[in-house]
PDB file of C-alpha atoms in Angstrom:
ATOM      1  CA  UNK Q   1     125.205 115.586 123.218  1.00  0.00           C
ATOM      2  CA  UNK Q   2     127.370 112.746 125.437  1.00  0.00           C
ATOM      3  CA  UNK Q   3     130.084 114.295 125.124  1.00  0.00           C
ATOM      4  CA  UNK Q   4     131.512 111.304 123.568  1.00  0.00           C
ATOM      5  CA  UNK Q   5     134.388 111.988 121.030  1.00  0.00           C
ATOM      6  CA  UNK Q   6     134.351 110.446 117.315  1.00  0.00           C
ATOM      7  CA  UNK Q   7     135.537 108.122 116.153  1.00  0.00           C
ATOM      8  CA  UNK Q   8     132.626 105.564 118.465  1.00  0.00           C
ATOM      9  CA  UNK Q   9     132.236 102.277 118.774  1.00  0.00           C
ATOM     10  CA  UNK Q  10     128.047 100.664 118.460  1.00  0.00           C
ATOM     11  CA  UNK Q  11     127.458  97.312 119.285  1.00  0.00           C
ATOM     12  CA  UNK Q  12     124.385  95.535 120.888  1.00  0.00           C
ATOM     13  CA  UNK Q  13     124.571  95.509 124.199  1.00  0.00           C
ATOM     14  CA  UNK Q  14     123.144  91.875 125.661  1.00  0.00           C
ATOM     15  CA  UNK Q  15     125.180  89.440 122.450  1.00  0.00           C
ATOM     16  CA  UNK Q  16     128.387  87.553 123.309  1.00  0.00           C
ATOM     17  CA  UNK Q  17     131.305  86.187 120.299  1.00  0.00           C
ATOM     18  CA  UNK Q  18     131.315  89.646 118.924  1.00  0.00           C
ATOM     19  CA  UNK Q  19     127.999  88.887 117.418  1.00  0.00           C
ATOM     20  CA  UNK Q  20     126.555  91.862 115.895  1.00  0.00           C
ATOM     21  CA  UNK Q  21     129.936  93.529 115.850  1.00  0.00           C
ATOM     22  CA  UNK Q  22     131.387  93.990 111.875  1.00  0.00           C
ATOM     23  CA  UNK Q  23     132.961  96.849 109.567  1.00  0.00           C
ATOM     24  CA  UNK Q  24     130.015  99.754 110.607  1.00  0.00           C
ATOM     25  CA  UNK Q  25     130.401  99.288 114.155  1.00  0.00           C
ATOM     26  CA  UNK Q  26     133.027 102.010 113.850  1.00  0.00           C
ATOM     27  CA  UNK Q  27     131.499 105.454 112.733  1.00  0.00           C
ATOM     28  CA  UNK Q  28     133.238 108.617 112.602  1.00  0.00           C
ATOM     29  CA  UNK Q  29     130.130 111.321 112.377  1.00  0.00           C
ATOM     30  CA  UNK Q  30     126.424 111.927 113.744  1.00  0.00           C
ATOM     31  CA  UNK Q  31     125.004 110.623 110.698  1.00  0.00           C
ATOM     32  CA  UNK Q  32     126.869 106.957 110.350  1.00  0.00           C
ATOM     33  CA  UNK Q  33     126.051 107.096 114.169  1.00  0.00           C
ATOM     34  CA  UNK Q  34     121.864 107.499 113.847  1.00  0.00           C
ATOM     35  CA  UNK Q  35     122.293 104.642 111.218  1.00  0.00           C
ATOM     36  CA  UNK Q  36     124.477 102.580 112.889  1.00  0.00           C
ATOM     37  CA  UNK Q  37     122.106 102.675 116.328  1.00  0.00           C
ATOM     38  CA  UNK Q  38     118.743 102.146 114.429  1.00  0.00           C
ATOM     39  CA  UNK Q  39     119.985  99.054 112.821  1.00  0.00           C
ATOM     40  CA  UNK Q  40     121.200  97.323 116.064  1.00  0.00           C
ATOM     41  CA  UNK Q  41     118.023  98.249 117.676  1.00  0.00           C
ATOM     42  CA  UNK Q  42     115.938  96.965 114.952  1.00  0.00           C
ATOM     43  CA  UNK Q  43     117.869  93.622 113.829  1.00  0.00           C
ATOM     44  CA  UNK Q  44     118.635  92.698 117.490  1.00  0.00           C
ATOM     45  CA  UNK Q  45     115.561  94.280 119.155  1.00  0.00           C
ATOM     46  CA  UNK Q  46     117.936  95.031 122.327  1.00  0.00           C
ATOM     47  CA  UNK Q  47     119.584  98.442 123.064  1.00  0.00           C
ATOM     48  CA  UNK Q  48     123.062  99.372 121.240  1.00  0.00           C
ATOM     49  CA  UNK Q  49     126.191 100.042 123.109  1.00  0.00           C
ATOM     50  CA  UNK Q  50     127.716 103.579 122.203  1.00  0.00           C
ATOM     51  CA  UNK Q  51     131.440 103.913 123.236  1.00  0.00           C
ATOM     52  CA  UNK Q  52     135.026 105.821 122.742  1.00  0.00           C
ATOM     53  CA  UNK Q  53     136.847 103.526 120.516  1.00  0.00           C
ATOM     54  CA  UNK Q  54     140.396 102.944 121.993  1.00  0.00           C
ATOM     55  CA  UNK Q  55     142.919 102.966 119.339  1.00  0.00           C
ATOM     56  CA  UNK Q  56     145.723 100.390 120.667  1.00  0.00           C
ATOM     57  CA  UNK Q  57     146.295  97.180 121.667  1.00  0.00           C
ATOM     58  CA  UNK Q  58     143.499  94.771 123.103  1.00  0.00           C
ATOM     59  CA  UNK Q  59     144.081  91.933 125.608  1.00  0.00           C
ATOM     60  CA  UNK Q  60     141.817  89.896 127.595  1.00  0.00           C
ATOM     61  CA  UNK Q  61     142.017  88.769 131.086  1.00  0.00           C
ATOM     62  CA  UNK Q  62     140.978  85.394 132.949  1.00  0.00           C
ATOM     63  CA  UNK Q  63     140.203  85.988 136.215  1.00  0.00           C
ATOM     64  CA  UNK Q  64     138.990  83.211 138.950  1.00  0.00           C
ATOM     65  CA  UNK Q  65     137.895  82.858 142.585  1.00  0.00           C
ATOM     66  CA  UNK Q  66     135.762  85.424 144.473  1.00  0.00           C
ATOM     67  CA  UNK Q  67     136.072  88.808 146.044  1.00  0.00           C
ATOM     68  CA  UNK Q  68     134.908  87.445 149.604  1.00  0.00           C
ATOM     69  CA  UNK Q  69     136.772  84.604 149.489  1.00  0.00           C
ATOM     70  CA  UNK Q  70     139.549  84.169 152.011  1.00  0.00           C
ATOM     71  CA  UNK Q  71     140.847  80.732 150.363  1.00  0.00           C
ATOM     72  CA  UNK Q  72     140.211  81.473 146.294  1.00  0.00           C
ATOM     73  CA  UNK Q  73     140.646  85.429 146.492  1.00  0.00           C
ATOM     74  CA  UNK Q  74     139.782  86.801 143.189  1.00  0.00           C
ATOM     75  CA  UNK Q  75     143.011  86.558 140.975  1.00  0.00           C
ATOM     76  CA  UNK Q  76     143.933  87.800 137.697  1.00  0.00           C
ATOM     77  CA  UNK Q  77     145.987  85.681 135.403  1.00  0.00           C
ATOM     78  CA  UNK Q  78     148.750  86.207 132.459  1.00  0.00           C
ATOM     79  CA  UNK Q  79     146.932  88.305 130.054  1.00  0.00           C
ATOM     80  CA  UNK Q  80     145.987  87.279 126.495  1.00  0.00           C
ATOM     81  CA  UNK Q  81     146.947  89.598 123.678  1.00  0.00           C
ATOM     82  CA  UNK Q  82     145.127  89.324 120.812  1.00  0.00           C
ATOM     83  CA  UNK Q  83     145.858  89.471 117.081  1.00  0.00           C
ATOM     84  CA  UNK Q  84     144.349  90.381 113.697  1.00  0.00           C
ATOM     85  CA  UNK Q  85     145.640  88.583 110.477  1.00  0.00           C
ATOM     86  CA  UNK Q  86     149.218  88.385 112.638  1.00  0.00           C
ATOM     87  CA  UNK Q  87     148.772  92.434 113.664  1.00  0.00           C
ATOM     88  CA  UNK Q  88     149.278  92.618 117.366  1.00  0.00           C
ATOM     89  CA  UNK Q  89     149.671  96.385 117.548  1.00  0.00           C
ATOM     90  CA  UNK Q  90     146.025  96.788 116.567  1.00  0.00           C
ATOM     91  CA  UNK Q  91     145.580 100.637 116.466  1.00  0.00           C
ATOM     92  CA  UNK Q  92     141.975 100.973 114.161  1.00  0.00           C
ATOM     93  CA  UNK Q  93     141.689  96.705 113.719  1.00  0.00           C
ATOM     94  CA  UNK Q  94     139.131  95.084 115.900  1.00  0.00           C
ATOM     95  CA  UNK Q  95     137.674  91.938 115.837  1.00  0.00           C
ATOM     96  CA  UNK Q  96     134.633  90.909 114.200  1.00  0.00           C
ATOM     97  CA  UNK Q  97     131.828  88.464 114.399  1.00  0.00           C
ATOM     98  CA  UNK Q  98     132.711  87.037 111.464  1.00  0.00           C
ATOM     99  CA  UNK Q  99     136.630  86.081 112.491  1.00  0.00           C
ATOM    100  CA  UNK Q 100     135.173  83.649 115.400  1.00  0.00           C
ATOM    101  CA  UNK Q 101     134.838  81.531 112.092  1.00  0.00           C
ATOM    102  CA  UNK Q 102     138.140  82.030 110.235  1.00  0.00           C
ATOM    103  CA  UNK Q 103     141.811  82.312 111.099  1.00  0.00           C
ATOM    104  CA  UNK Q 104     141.979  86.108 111.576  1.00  0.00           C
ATOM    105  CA  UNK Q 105     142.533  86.460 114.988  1.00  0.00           C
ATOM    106  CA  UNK Q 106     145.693  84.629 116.957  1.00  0.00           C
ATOM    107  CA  UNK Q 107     146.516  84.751 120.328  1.00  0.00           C
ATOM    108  CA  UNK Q 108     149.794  85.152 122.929  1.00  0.00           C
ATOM    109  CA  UNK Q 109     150.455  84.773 125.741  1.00  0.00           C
ATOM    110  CA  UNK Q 110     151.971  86.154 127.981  1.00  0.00           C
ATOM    111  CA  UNK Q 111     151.082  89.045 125.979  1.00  0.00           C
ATOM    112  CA  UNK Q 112     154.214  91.413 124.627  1.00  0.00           C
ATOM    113  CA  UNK Q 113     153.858  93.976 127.269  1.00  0.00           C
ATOM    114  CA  UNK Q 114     155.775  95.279 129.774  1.00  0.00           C
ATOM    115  CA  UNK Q 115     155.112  93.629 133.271  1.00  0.00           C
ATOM    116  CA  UNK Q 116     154.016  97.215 134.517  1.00  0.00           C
ATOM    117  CA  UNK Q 117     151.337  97.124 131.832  1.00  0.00           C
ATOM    118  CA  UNK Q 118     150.377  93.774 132.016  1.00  0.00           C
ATOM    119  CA  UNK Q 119     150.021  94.438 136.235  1.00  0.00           C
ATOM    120  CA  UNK Q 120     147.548  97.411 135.709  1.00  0.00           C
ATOM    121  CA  UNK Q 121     145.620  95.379 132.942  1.00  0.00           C
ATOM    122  CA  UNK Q 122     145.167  92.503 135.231  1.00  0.00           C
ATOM    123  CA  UNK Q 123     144.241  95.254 138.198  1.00  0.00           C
ATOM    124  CA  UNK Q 124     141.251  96.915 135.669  1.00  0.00           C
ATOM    125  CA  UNK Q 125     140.247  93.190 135.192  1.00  0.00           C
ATOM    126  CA  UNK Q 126     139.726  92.311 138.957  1.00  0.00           C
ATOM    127  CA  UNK Q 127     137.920  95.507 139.411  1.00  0.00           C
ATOM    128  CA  UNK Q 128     135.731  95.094 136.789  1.00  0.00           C
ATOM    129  CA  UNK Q 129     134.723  91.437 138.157  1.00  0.00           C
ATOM    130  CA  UNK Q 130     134.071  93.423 141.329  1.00  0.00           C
ATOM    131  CA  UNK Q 131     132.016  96.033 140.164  1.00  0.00           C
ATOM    132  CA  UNK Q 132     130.223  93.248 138.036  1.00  0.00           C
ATOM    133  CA  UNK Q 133     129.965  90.870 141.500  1.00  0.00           C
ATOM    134  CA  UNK Q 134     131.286  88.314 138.991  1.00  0.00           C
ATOM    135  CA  UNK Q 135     131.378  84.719 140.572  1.00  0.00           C
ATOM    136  CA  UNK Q 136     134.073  81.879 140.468  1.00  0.00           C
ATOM    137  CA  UNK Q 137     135.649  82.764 136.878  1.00  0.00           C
ATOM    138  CA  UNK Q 138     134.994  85.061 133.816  1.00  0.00           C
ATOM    139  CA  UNK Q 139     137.049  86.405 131.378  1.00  0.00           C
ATOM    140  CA  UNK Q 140     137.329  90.631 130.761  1.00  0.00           C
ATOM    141  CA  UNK Q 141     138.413  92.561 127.891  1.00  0.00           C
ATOM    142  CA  UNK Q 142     140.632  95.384 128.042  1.00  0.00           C
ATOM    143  CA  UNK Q 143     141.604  97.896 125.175  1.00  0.00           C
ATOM    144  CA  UNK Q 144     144.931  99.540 125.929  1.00  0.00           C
ATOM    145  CA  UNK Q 145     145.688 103.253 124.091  1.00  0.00           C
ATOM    146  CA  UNK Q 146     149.032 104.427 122.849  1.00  0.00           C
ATOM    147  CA  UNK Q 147     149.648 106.474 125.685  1.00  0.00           C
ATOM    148  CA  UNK Q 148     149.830 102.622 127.693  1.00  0.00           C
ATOM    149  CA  UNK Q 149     146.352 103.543 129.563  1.00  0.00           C
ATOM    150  CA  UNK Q 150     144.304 100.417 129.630  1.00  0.00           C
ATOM    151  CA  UNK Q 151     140.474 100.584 128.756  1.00  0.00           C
ATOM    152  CA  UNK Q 152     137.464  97.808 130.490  1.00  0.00           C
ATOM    153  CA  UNK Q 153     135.384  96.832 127.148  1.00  0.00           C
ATOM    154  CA  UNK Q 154     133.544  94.395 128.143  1.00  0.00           C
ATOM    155  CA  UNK Q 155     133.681  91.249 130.415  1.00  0.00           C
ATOM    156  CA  UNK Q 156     132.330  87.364 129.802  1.00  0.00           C
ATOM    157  CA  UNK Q 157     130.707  86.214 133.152  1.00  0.00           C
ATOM    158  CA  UNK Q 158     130.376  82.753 131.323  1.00  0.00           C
ATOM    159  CA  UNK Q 159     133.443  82.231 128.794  1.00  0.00           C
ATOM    160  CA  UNK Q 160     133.738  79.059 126.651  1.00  0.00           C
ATOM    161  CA  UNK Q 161     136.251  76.678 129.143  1.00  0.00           C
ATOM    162  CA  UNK Q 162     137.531  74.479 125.858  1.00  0.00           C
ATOM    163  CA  UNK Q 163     140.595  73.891 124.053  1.00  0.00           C
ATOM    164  CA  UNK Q 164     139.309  76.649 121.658  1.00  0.00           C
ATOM    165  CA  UNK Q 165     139.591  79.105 123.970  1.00  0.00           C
ATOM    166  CA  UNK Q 166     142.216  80.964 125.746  1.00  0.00           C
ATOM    167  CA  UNK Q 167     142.363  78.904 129.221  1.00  0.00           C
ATOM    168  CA  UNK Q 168     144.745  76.604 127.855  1.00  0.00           C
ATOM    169  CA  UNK Q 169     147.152  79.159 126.905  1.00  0.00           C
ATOM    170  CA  UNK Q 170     146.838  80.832 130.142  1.00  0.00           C
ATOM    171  CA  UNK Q 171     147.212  77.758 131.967  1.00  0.00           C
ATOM    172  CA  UNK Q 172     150.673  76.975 129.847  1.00  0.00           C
ATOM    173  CA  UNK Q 173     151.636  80.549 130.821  1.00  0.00           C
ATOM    174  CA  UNK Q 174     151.606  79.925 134.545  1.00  0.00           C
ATOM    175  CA  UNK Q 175     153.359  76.523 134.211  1.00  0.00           C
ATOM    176  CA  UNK Q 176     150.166  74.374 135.252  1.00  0.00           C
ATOM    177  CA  UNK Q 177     147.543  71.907 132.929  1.00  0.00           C
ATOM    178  CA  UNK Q 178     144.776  73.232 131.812  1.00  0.00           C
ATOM    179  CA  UNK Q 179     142.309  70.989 133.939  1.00  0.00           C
ATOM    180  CA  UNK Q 180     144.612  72.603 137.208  1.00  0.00           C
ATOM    181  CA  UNK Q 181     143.017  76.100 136.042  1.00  0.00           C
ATOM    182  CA  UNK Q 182     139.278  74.196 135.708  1.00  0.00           C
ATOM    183  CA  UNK Q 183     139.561  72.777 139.205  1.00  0.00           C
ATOM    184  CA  UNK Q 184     140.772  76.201 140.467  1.00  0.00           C
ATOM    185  CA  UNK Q 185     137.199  77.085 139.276  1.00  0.00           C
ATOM    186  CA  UNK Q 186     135.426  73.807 140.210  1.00  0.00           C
ATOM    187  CA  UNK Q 187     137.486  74.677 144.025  1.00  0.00           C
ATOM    188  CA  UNK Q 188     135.941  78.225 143.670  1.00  0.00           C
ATOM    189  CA  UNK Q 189     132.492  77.432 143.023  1.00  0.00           C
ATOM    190  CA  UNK Q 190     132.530  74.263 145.506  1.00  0.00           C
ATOM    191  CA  UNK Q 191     134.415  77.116 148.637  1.00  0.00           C
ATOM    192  CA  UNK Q 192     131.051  79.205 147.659  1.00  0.00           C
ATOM    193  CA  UNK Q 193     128.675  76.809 147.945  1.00  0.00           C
ATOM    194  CA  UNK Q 194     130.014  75.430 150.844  1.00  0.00           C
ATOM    195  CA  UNK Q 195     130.506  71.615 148.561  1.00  0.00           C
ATOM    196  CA  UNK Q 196     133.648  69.239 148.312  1.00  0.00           C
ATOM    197  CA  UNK Q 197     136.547  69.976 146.298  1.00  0.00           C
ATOM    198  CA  UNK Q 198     137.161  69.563 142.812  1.00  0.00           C
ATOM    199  CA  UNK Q 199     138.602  65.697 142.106  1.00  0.00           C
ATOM    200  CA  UNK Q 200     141.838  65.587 140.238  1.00  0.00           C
ATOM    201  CA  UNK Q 201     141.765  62.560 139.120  1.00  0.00           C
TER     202      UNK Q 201
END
């Protein structure tokens, strides 16, 4: 007994995109559970992930710079709030592996939160880059219950940087270009490794 309560959450543990992640990752008893575990473990041949699932709204976080850095301090920025088939109030949705290929999932940001929200979200986010010893940029995800109590899921030490992804939108959010938020990286990397800046050009 974990002492975990139902419904859980079972995903492989080491597989980025959601990959691995569809309609039976949520199961409700002991039996769906035992199923639900053996067939990560067999089809991915990697651990499975067992977790509370967090019935709310889920946002993810961009953070950059490093947390012994005097000049690129580890920062949080605007979070992204994410959407399924135009549902931003999740509650039981969450995304799959196979909406990375369709037009499921939308994004906003600033997300639609109140700032307090949105301050403590961005607070779990640089923690969890801490704790992870996360280096020059990386992107977490936070679930965030009805009571307003914001969740870590997961974080992405190496998220995809293109116009796919949600950098852009963050970048628009603080009122910069999107290749200002890449050279904040490029500056955080090159103050770590003791190299020149990033060129702007």
């Amino acid at each position: 007994d974990t002492g975990l309560r139902y419904p859980l959450f079972v995903k492989p543990a080491q597989e980025g995109t959601s990959k691995g992640i569809h309609d039976r990752s949520l199961v409700h008893d002991r039996g769906q559970l035992r199923d639900r575990v053996a067939e990560v473990v067999e089809r991915y041949r990697q651990p499975a992930l067992v977790e509370e699932f967090i019935t709310g709204r889920e946002l993810t976080v961009v953070v950059t710079g490093n947390a012994d850095s005097a000049a690129f301090p580890m920062t949080a920025h605007p979070p992204v709030e994410i959407g399924i088939r135009g549902v931003f109030d999740l509650g039981d949705l969450f995304y799959t592996h196979a909406m990375v290929f369709n037009d499921d999932v939308s994004y906003r940001c600033p997300a639609a939160v109140p700032d307090r929200l949105a301050q403590a979200v961005m607070r779990v986010a640089v923690s969890a880059c801490r704790a992870l010893e996360i280096r020059d940029f990386g992107r977490v995800d936070v679930r965030v219950s009805g009571d307003g109590t914001p969740y870590f899921l997961e974080c992405n030490p190496l998220p995809q940087l293109g116009m796919m992804d949600v950098f852009p939108l963050v970048a628009q959010a603080m009122g910069i270009e999107y290749h200002e938020i890449i050279c904040r990286i490029a500056d955080a990397a090159r103050d770590r490794l003791g190299l020149d800046g990033c060129r702007r050009s």
